[in-house]
CSV table of C-alpha atoms in Angstrom, one decimal:
chain,number,residue,atom,x,y,z
U,1,MET,CA,-14.7,10.1,-7.4
U,2,HIS,CA,-18.0,10.1,-9.4
U,3,MET,CA,-19.8,11.2,-6.2
U,4,ASN,CA,-18.9,14.8,-6.3
U,5,GLN,CA,-16.9,16.2,-9.2
U,6,LYS,CA,-17.6,19.8,-8.1
U,7,GLU,CA,-15.0,19.5,-5.4
U,8,ARG,CA,-11.6,20.0,-6.9
U,9,LEU,CA,-8.8,17.9,-5.7
U,10,ARG,CA,-6.0,20.0,-4.2
U,11,HIS,CA,-2.4,19.5,-5.0
U,12,ASP,CA,-1.1,22.6,-3.2
U,13,TRP,CA,-1.3,21.5,0.4
U,14,THR,CA,1.2,23.0,2.8
U,15,ARG,CA,3.1,21.3,5.6
U,16,ALA,CA,1.3,23.6,8.1
U,17,GLU,CA,-2.1,22.7,6.8
U,18,LEU,CA,-1.5,18.9,7.0
U,19,PHE,CA,0.1,19.4,10.4
U,20,ALA,CA,-3.0,21.2,11.6
U,21,ILE,CA,-5.3,18.5,10.2
U,22,TYR,CA,-3.2,15.7,11.8
U,23,ASN,CA,-3.3,17.4,15.2
U,24,LYS,CA,-7.0,18.2,15.3
U,25,PRO,CA,-9.0,16.9,18.3
U,26,LEU,CA,-9.3,13.3,17.5
U,27,LEU,CA,-13.1,13.0,17.3
U,28,GLU,CA,-13.3,16.2,15.2
U,29,LEU,CA,-10.6,14.8,12.8
U,30,VAL,CA,-12.4,11.5,12.4
U,31,TYR,CA,-15.7,13.2,11.8
U,32,GLU,CA,-14.2,15.4,9.1
U,33,ALA,CA,-12.4,12.5,7.4
U,34,ALA,CA,-15.6,10.4,7.5
U,35,SER,CA,-17.5,13.3,5.9
U,36,VAL,CA,-15.0,13.7,3.1
U,37,HIS,CA,-15.0,9.9,2.7
U,38,ARG,CA,-18.8,9.9,2.1
U,39,LYS,CA,-18.6,12.6,-0.5
U,40,TRP,CA,-16.1,10.7,-2.6
U,41,HIS,CA,-16.7,7.0,-1.9
U,42,ASN,CA,-19.4,4.5,-0.9
U,43,PRO,CA,-18.7,4.2,2.8
U,44,GLU,CA,-20.0,0.6,2.8
U,45,GLU,CA,-17.5,-0.7,0.3
U,46,VAL,CA,-14.0,-1.8,1.1
U,47,GLN,CA,-11.7,-3.1,-1.6
U,48,ILE,CA,-10.1,-6.4,-0.7
U,49,SER,CA,-6.6,-7.0,-2.2
U,50,THR,CA,-4.6,-10.1,-2.0
U,51,LEU,CA,-0.8,-9.9,-1.9
U,52,LEU,CA,1.3,-12.8,-2.9
U,53,SER,CA,5.1,-13.0,-2.6
U,54,VAL,CA,6.1,-14.4,-5.9
U,55,LYS,CA,9.8,-14.3,-5.1
U,56,THR,CA,10.8,-14.2,-1.4
U,57,GLY,CA,13.9,-13.0,0.5
U,58,GLY,CA,17.6,-12.7,-0.6
U,59,CYS,CA,17.2,-9.0,-1.4
U,60,PRO,CA,20.4,-6.9,-1.6
U,61,GLU,CA,18.8,-3.8,-0.1
U,62,ASP,CA,19.1,-2.9,3.6
U,63,CYS,CA,15.6,-1.5,4.4
U,64,SER,CA,15.8,-1.8,8.2
U,65,TYR,CA,12.1,-2.9,8.6
U,66,CYS,CA,12.3,-5.7,6.1
U,67,GLY,CA,12.9,-9.4,6.9
U,68,GLN,CA,13.6,-10.1,3.2
U,69,ALA,CA,16.9,-8.3,3.2
U,70,ALA,CA,19.7,-10.9,2.7
U,71,ARG,CA,21.9,-9.2,5.3
U,72,TYR,CA,19.6,-9.8,8.3
U,73,HIS,CA,19.3,-13.2,10.0
U,74,THR,CA,15.5,-13.8,10.1
U,75,ASP,CA,13.4,-17.0,9.9
U,76,ILE,CA,12.3,-16.1,6.3
U,77,LYS,CA,13.0,-18.8,3.8
U,78,VAL,CA,14.4,-17.6,0.5
U,79,GLN,CA,12.2,-18.8,-2.4
U,80,ALA,CA,12.9,-18.4,-6.1
U,81,LEU,CA,10.3,-17.0,-8.5
U,82,LEU,CA,7.1,-19.1,-8.3
U,83,PRO,CA,5.8,-21.0,-11.4
U,84,THR,CA,3.3,-19.0,-13.3
U,85,GLU,CA,0.5,-21.6,-12.9
U,86,THR,CA,1.0,-21.6,-9.1
U,87,VAL,CA,0.5,-17.8,-9.1
U,88,LEU,CA,-2.6,-18.0,-11.3
U,89,THR,CA,-4.1,-20.7,-9.0
U,90,HIS,CA,-3.7,-18.2,-6.1
U,91,ALA,CA,-5.3,-15.4,-8.2
U,92,ARG,CA,-8.4,-17.5,-9.0
U,93,LYS,CA,-8.8,-18.4,-5.3
U,94,ALA,CA,-8.4,-14.8,-4.3
U,95,LYS,CA,-11.2,-13.8,-6.8
U,96,GLU,CA,-13.5,-16.5,-5.4
U,97,ASN,CA,-12.9,-15.2,-1.9
U,98,GLY,CA,-14.0,-11.6,-2.9
U,99,SER,CA,-10.7,-9.9,-3.7
U,100,SER,CA,-10.8,-7.5,-6.6
U,101,ARG,CA,-7.1,-6.7,-6.7
U,102,PHE,CA,-4.2,-9.2,-6.8
U,103,CYS,CA,-0.7,-7.9,-6.0
U,104,MET,CA,2.5,-9.8,-6.8
U,105,ALA,CA,5.6,-8.9,-4.9
U,106,ALA,CA,9.2,-9.8,-5.7
U,107,ALA,CA,12.0,-9.1,-3.3
U,108,TRP,CA,14.2,-7.4,-5.9
U,109,ARG,CA,16.2,-4.2,-5.8
U,110,GLU,CA,15.2,-3.4,-9.3
U,111,VAL,CA,13.7,-5.2,-12.3
U,112,ARG,CA,16.2,-6.7,-14.8
U,113,ASP,CA,15.4,-7.4,-18.4
U,114,ASN,CA,15.8,-11.1,-18.1
U,115,ARG,CA,13.8,-14.4,-18.2
U,116,ASP,CA,12.4,-13.7,-14.7
U,117,PHE,CA,10.9,-10.4,-16.0
U,118,ASP,CA,9.4,-12.3,-19.0
U,119,ARG,CA,7.7,-14.7,-16.5
U,120,ILE,CA,6.3,-11.7,-14.5
U,121,ILE,CA,4.9,-10.4,-17.8
U,122,ASP,CA,3.1,-13.8,-18.3
U,123,MET,CA,1.8,-13.7,-14.8
U,124,VAL,CA,0.4,-10.1,-15.3
U,125,LYS,CA,-1.4,-11.2,-18.5
U,126,GLY,CA,-2.8,-14.3,-16.8
U,127,VAL,CA,-4.1,-12.5,-13.7
U,128,ASN,CA,-5.6,-9.8,-16.0
U,129,ASP,CA,-7.4,-12.5,-17.9
U,130,ILE,CA,-8.9,-13.8,-14.7
U,131,GLY,CA,-10.6,-10.4,-14.3
U,132,LEU,CA,-8.7,-8.9,-11.4
U,133,GLU,CA,-7.0,-5.6,-11.1
U,134,VAL,CA,-3.4,-6.7,-11.2
U,135,CYS,CA,-0.7,-4.9,-9.2
U,136,CYS,CA,3.1,-5.5,-8.9
U,137,THR,CA,5.8,-4.4,-6.6
U,138,LEU,CA,9.2,-5.4,-8.0
U,139,GLY,CA,11.5,-2.6,-6.9
U,140,MET,CA,12.9,0.1,-9.1
U,141,LEU,CA,11.7,0.2,-12.7
U,142,THR,CA,12.8,1.9,-15.9
U,143,GLU,CA,10.4,3.7,-18.2
U,144,SER,CA,10.6,0.9,-20.9
U,145,GLN,CA,10.0,-1.8,-18.2
U,146,ALA,CA,6.9,0.1,-17.0
U,147,LYS,CA,5.7,0.3,-20.6
U,148,ARG,CA,6.0,-3.5,-21.0
U,149,LEU,CA,4.0,-4.1,-17.8
U,150,GLN,CA,1.4,-1.7,-19.0
U,151,GLU,CA,1.1,-3.5,-22.3
U,152,ALA,CA,0.7,-6.8,-20.5
U,153,GLY,CA,-2.3,-5.4,-18.6
U,154,LEU,CA,-0.8,-4.1,-15.3
U,155,TYR,CA,-3.4,-2.0,-13.5
U,156,ALA,CA,-1.3,-0.7,-10.6
U,157,TYR,CA,2.3,-0.5,-9.5
U,158,ASN,CA,3.2,-0.3,-5.8
U,159,HIS,CA,6.3,1.6,-4.7
U,160,ASN,CA,6.0,3.1,-1.2
U,161,LEU,CA,7.9,6.2,-0.1
U,162,ASP,CA,8.2,4.5,3.3
U,163,THR,CA,9.0,7.7,5.2
U,164,SER,CA,9.9,11.3,4.7
U,165,GLU,CA,12.8,12.4,2.5
U,166,GLU,CA,14.6,13.7,5.6
U,167,TYR,CA,14.3,10.5,7.5
U,168,TYR,CA,14.8,8.1,4.6
U,169,ASP,CA,18.6,7.7,5.0
U,170,GLU,CA,18.1,6.5,8.6
U,171,ILE,CA,16.0,3.5,7.3
U,172,ILE,CA,17.7,2.6,4.0
U,173,SER,CA,21.2,3.3,2.7
U,174,THR,CA,21.2,1.2,-0.5
U,175,ARG,CA,19.1,3.6,-2.4
U,176,THR,CA,17.8,7.2,-2.3
U,177,PHE,CA,14.4,8.8,-1.8
U,178,ASN,CA,14.8,10.2,-5.4
U,179,ASN,CA,15.1,6.6,-6.7
U,180,ARG,CA,11.6,6.1,-5.3
U,181,ILE,CA,10.2,9.2,-7.0
U,182,ASN,CA,11.9,8.3,-10.3
U,183,THR,CA,10.2,4.9,-10.3
U,184,ILE,CA,6.8,6.5,-9.5
U,185,ASN,CA,7.3,8.9,-12.4
U,186,ASN,CA,8.2,6.1,-14.8
U,187,VAL,CA,5.0,4.2,-13.7
U,188,ARG,CA,2.9,7.4,-14.4
U,189,LYS,CA,4.5,8.0,-17.8
U,190,ALA,CA,3.5,4.4,-18.8
U,191,GLY,CA,-0.1,5.1,-17.9
U,192,ILE,CA,-0.2,2.7,-14.9
U,193,THR,CA,-2.0,3.7,-11.7
U,194,VAL,CA,0.2,4.4,-8.7
U,195,CYS,CA,0.0,2.7,-5.3
U,196,SER,CA,2.3,4.5,-2.8
U,197,GLY,CA,2.2,5.2,0.9
U,198,GLY,CA,4.4,4.6,3.8
U,199,ILE,CA,5.1,2.9,7.2
U,200,ILE,CA,4.7,4.4,10.6
U,201,GLY,CA,6.6,3.1,13.7
U,202,LEU,CA,10.1,3.3,12.1
U,203,GLY,CA,11.2,5.8,14.8
U,204,GLU,CA,10.1,8.8,12.7
U,205,THR,CA,8.6,12.0,14.1
U,206,VAL,CA,5.2,13.4,13.4
U,207,ALA,CA,6.9,15.9,11.2
U,208,ASP,CA,8.3,13.0,9.1
U,209,ARG,CA,4.8,11.5,8.8
U,210,ILE,CA,3.4,14.8,7.6
U,211,ALA,CA,6.3,15.3,5.2
U,212,MET,CA,5.6,11.9,3.6
U,213,LEU,CA,1.9,12.6,3.2
U,214,LEU,CA,2.8,16.0,1.8
U,215,THR,CA,5.0,14.5,-0.9
U,216,LEU,CA,2.1,12.3,-2.0
U,217,ALA,CA,-0.6,14.9,-1.7
U,218,THR,CA,1.3,17.5,-3.7
U,219,MET,CA,2.0,15.1,-6.7
U,220,GLU,CA,0.5,16.3,-10.0
U,221,LEU,CA,-1.8,13.2,-9.7
U,222,HIS,CA,-2.4,11.7,-6.3
U,223,PRO,CA,-1.6,8.0,-6.0
U,224,GLU,CA,-4.8,6.1,-6.7
U,225,SER,CA,-4.0,3.9,-3.8
U,226,VAL,CA,-2.3,5.0,-0.5
U,227,PRO,CA,-1.3,2.2,1.9
U,228,ILE,CA,-0.8,3.2,5.5
U,229,ASN,CA,1.3,0.5,7.2
U,230,ALA,CA,2.2,0.1,10.8
U,231,LEU,CA,5.6,-1.4,11.3
U,232,ALA,CA,5.5,-5.2,11.5
U,233,ARG,CA,8.4,-5.9,13.8
U,234,VAL,CA,10.3,-8.8,12.3
U,235,LYS,CA,12.8,-10.6,14.5
U,236,GLY,CA,16.3,-10.3,13.2
U,237,THR,CA,15.8,-6.8,11.6
U,238,PRO,CA,17.3,-3.6,13.2
U,239,LEU,CA,13.8,-2.4,14.1
U,240,GLU,CA,12.6,-5.6,15.8
U,241,ASN,CA,12.5,-3.9,19.2
U,242,ASN,CA,10.6,-0.7,18.1
U,243,PRO,CA,7.4,-0.1,20.2
U,244,LYS,CA,4.1,-1.1,18.7
U,245,VAL,CA,2.4,1.7,16.8
U,246,ASP,CA,-0.3,3.4,18.8
U,247,ILE,CA,-3.7,2.9,17.2
U,248,TRP,CA,-4.6,6.6,17.4
U,249,ASP,CA,-1.5,7.4,15.4
U,250,MET,CA,-2.8,5.1,12.7
U,251,VAL,CA,-6.2,6.7,12.8
U,252,ARG,CA,-4.7,10.2,12.5
U,253,MET,CA,-2.5,9.1,9.5
U,254,ILE,CA,-5.5,7.5,7.7
U,255,ALA,CA,-7.8,10.5,8.4
U,256,THR,CA,-5.1,13.0,7.2
U,257,ALA,CA,-4.5,11.0,4.1
U,258,ARG,CA,-8.3,10.8,3.4
U,259,ILE,CA,-8.8,14.6,3.8
U,260,ALA,CA,-5.7,15.5,1.7
U,261,MET,CA,-6.3,12.9,-1.1
U,262,PRO,CA,-10.1,12.4,-1.1
U,263,ALA,CA,-10.4,10.5,-4.3
U,264,SER,CA,-7.6,7.9,-3.4
U,265,ILE,CA,-8.2,4.6,-1.9
U,266,VAL,CA,-6.6,4.6,1.5
U,267,ARG,CA,-5.4,1.1,2.5
U,268,LEU,CA,-5.2,-0.2,6.0
U,269,SER,CA,-2.1,-2.4,5.4
U,270,ALA,CA,0.6,-4.0,7.5
U,271,GLY,CA,0.1,-4.2,11.3
U,272,ARG,CA,-3.6,-5.0,11.1
U,273,VAL,CA,-3.1,-8.4,12.8
U,274,GLU,CA,-2.2,-6.5,16.0
U,275,MET,CA,-5.4,-4.5,15.9
U,276,ASN,CA,-8.7,-5.7,17.3
U,277,GLU,CA,-12.0,-5.3,15.5
U,278,THR,CA,-12.8,-2.0,17.4
U,279,GLU,CA,-9.5,-0.5,16.4
U,280,GLN,CA,-10.0,-1.5,12.8
U,281,ALA,CA,-13.5,0.0,12.9
U,282,TRP,CA,-12.0,3.3,13.8
U,283,CYS,CA,-9.7,3.1,10.8
U,284,PHE,CA,-12.6,2.5,8.5
U,285,MET,CA,-14.5,5.3,10.1
U,286,ALA,CA,-11.5,7.6,9.5
U,287,GLY,CA,-11.6,6.8,5.7
U,288,ALA,CA,-9.7,3.6,5.1
U,289,ASN,CA,-11.5,1.7,2.3
U,290,SER,CA,-9.1,-1.1,1.4
U,291,ILE,CA,-7.4,-4.0,3.2
U,292,PHE,CA,-5.1,-6.9,2.3
U,293,SER,CA,-6.7,-10.2,3.0
U,294,GLY,CA,-6.4,-13.8,1.8
U,295,GLU,CA,-6.6,-17.5,2.7
U,296,ARG,CA,-2.9,-17.7,3.6
U,297,GLU,CA,-3.1,-15.3,6.6
U,298,THR,CA,0.2,-13.7,5.7
U,299,LEU,CA,1.2,-10.3,4.3
U,300,LEU,CA,4.3,-11.1,2.3
U,301,VAL,CA,6.3,-12.6,5.2
U,302,THR,CA,4.4,-11.3,8.3
U,303,PRO,CA,1.1,-12.5,9.9
U,304,ASN,CA,-2.2,-11.0,8.6
U,305,PRO,CA,-5.8,-11.7,9.4
U,306,GLY,CA,-7.4,-14.4,7.3
U,307,MET,CA,-10.4,-13.9,4.9
U,308,SER,CA,-13.0,-15.6,7.1
U,309,ASP,CA,-12.1,-13.4,10.1
U,310,ASP,CA,-12.4,-10.4,7.8
U,311,MET,CA,-15.8,-11.4,6.4
U,312,THR,CA,-17.1,-11.8,10.0
U,313,MET,CA,-15.8,-8.3,10.8
U,314,PHE,CA,-17.4,-6.9,7.6
U,315,ALA,CA,-20.7,-8.4,8.5
U,316,ARG,CA,-20.6,-6.9,12.0
U,317,LEU,CA,-19.6,-3.5,10.7
U,318,GLY,CA,-22.0,-3.5,7.8
U,319,LEU,CA,-19.2,-3.4,5.2
U,320,LYS,CA,-19.0,-5.3,1.9
U,321,PRO,CA,-16.2,-6.1,-0.5
U,322,LYS,CA,-16.0,-3.7,-3.4
U,323,VAL,CA,-16.8,-5.5,-6.7
U,324,CYS,CA,-14.0,-5.6,-9.3
U,325,GLN,CA,-14.0,-2.8,-11.8
U,326,THR,CA,-12.2,-4.8,-14.6
U,327,THR,CA,-15.0,-7.3,-15.2
């Protein structure tokens, strides 16, 4: 953001404007997004985040894309909350490998004020002490819970919108779009940065994609981090037979997010394992400047490229991991 303070961030985008950006001739769109990217960020740097599932499966929600929902018959093994020391060992390893952000995910509908939450608080403190930006995604959150996380040193909270408000009920029936917005507001009130984006390939229209980006781009403060996910088709979930997301749809989404929210980090997230190096290069060119990577080669419960493959790709593309800001 330090690159050009003269350019004001816009929060008054219209649906028509974002639609026009998304539908620009592809090379024009990528050129524009790359130009915006260079004004606000160092184009050589990509933030590497490591995501660890600290509590897996058995979730009461019915998100149709998710293999961790208890009601679907998937191969995912349910796993209780990991011991704090196990999590901290993963965090240290992530830092050694070049990650600057460590995200802990728990398959809960919402946070409850119980011993498990106390243990999450300890994990947050521990990861913070290691010198990583610490992020959590734990489901719905109250204002007082957000405050506790902030006091423990939480840097970011992830809560994706998933899709547009209009299409939301087609994907999830166990909560509402407004529940999502409320949690994001609670995170903001506590002074924690927001990580919020969505998934494409759920069967949504381009209008739904635009509507989701519009919700994010018209927030009073843009999310500091915007993950763009391609649906990872998990066997046993209602969306397992959806077609693979077209790479140019991913590029258009990333470019539109970059132009509308220039100061935000745009993360190329789920679905990366199905992209070759050339396709990923297009995403970086279009303004993506963060990825999930790690030695476990999974993203929660779906496959993901491993750190050594990513470092080879970075070397070829002339990219380097962003150094952690907290140290």
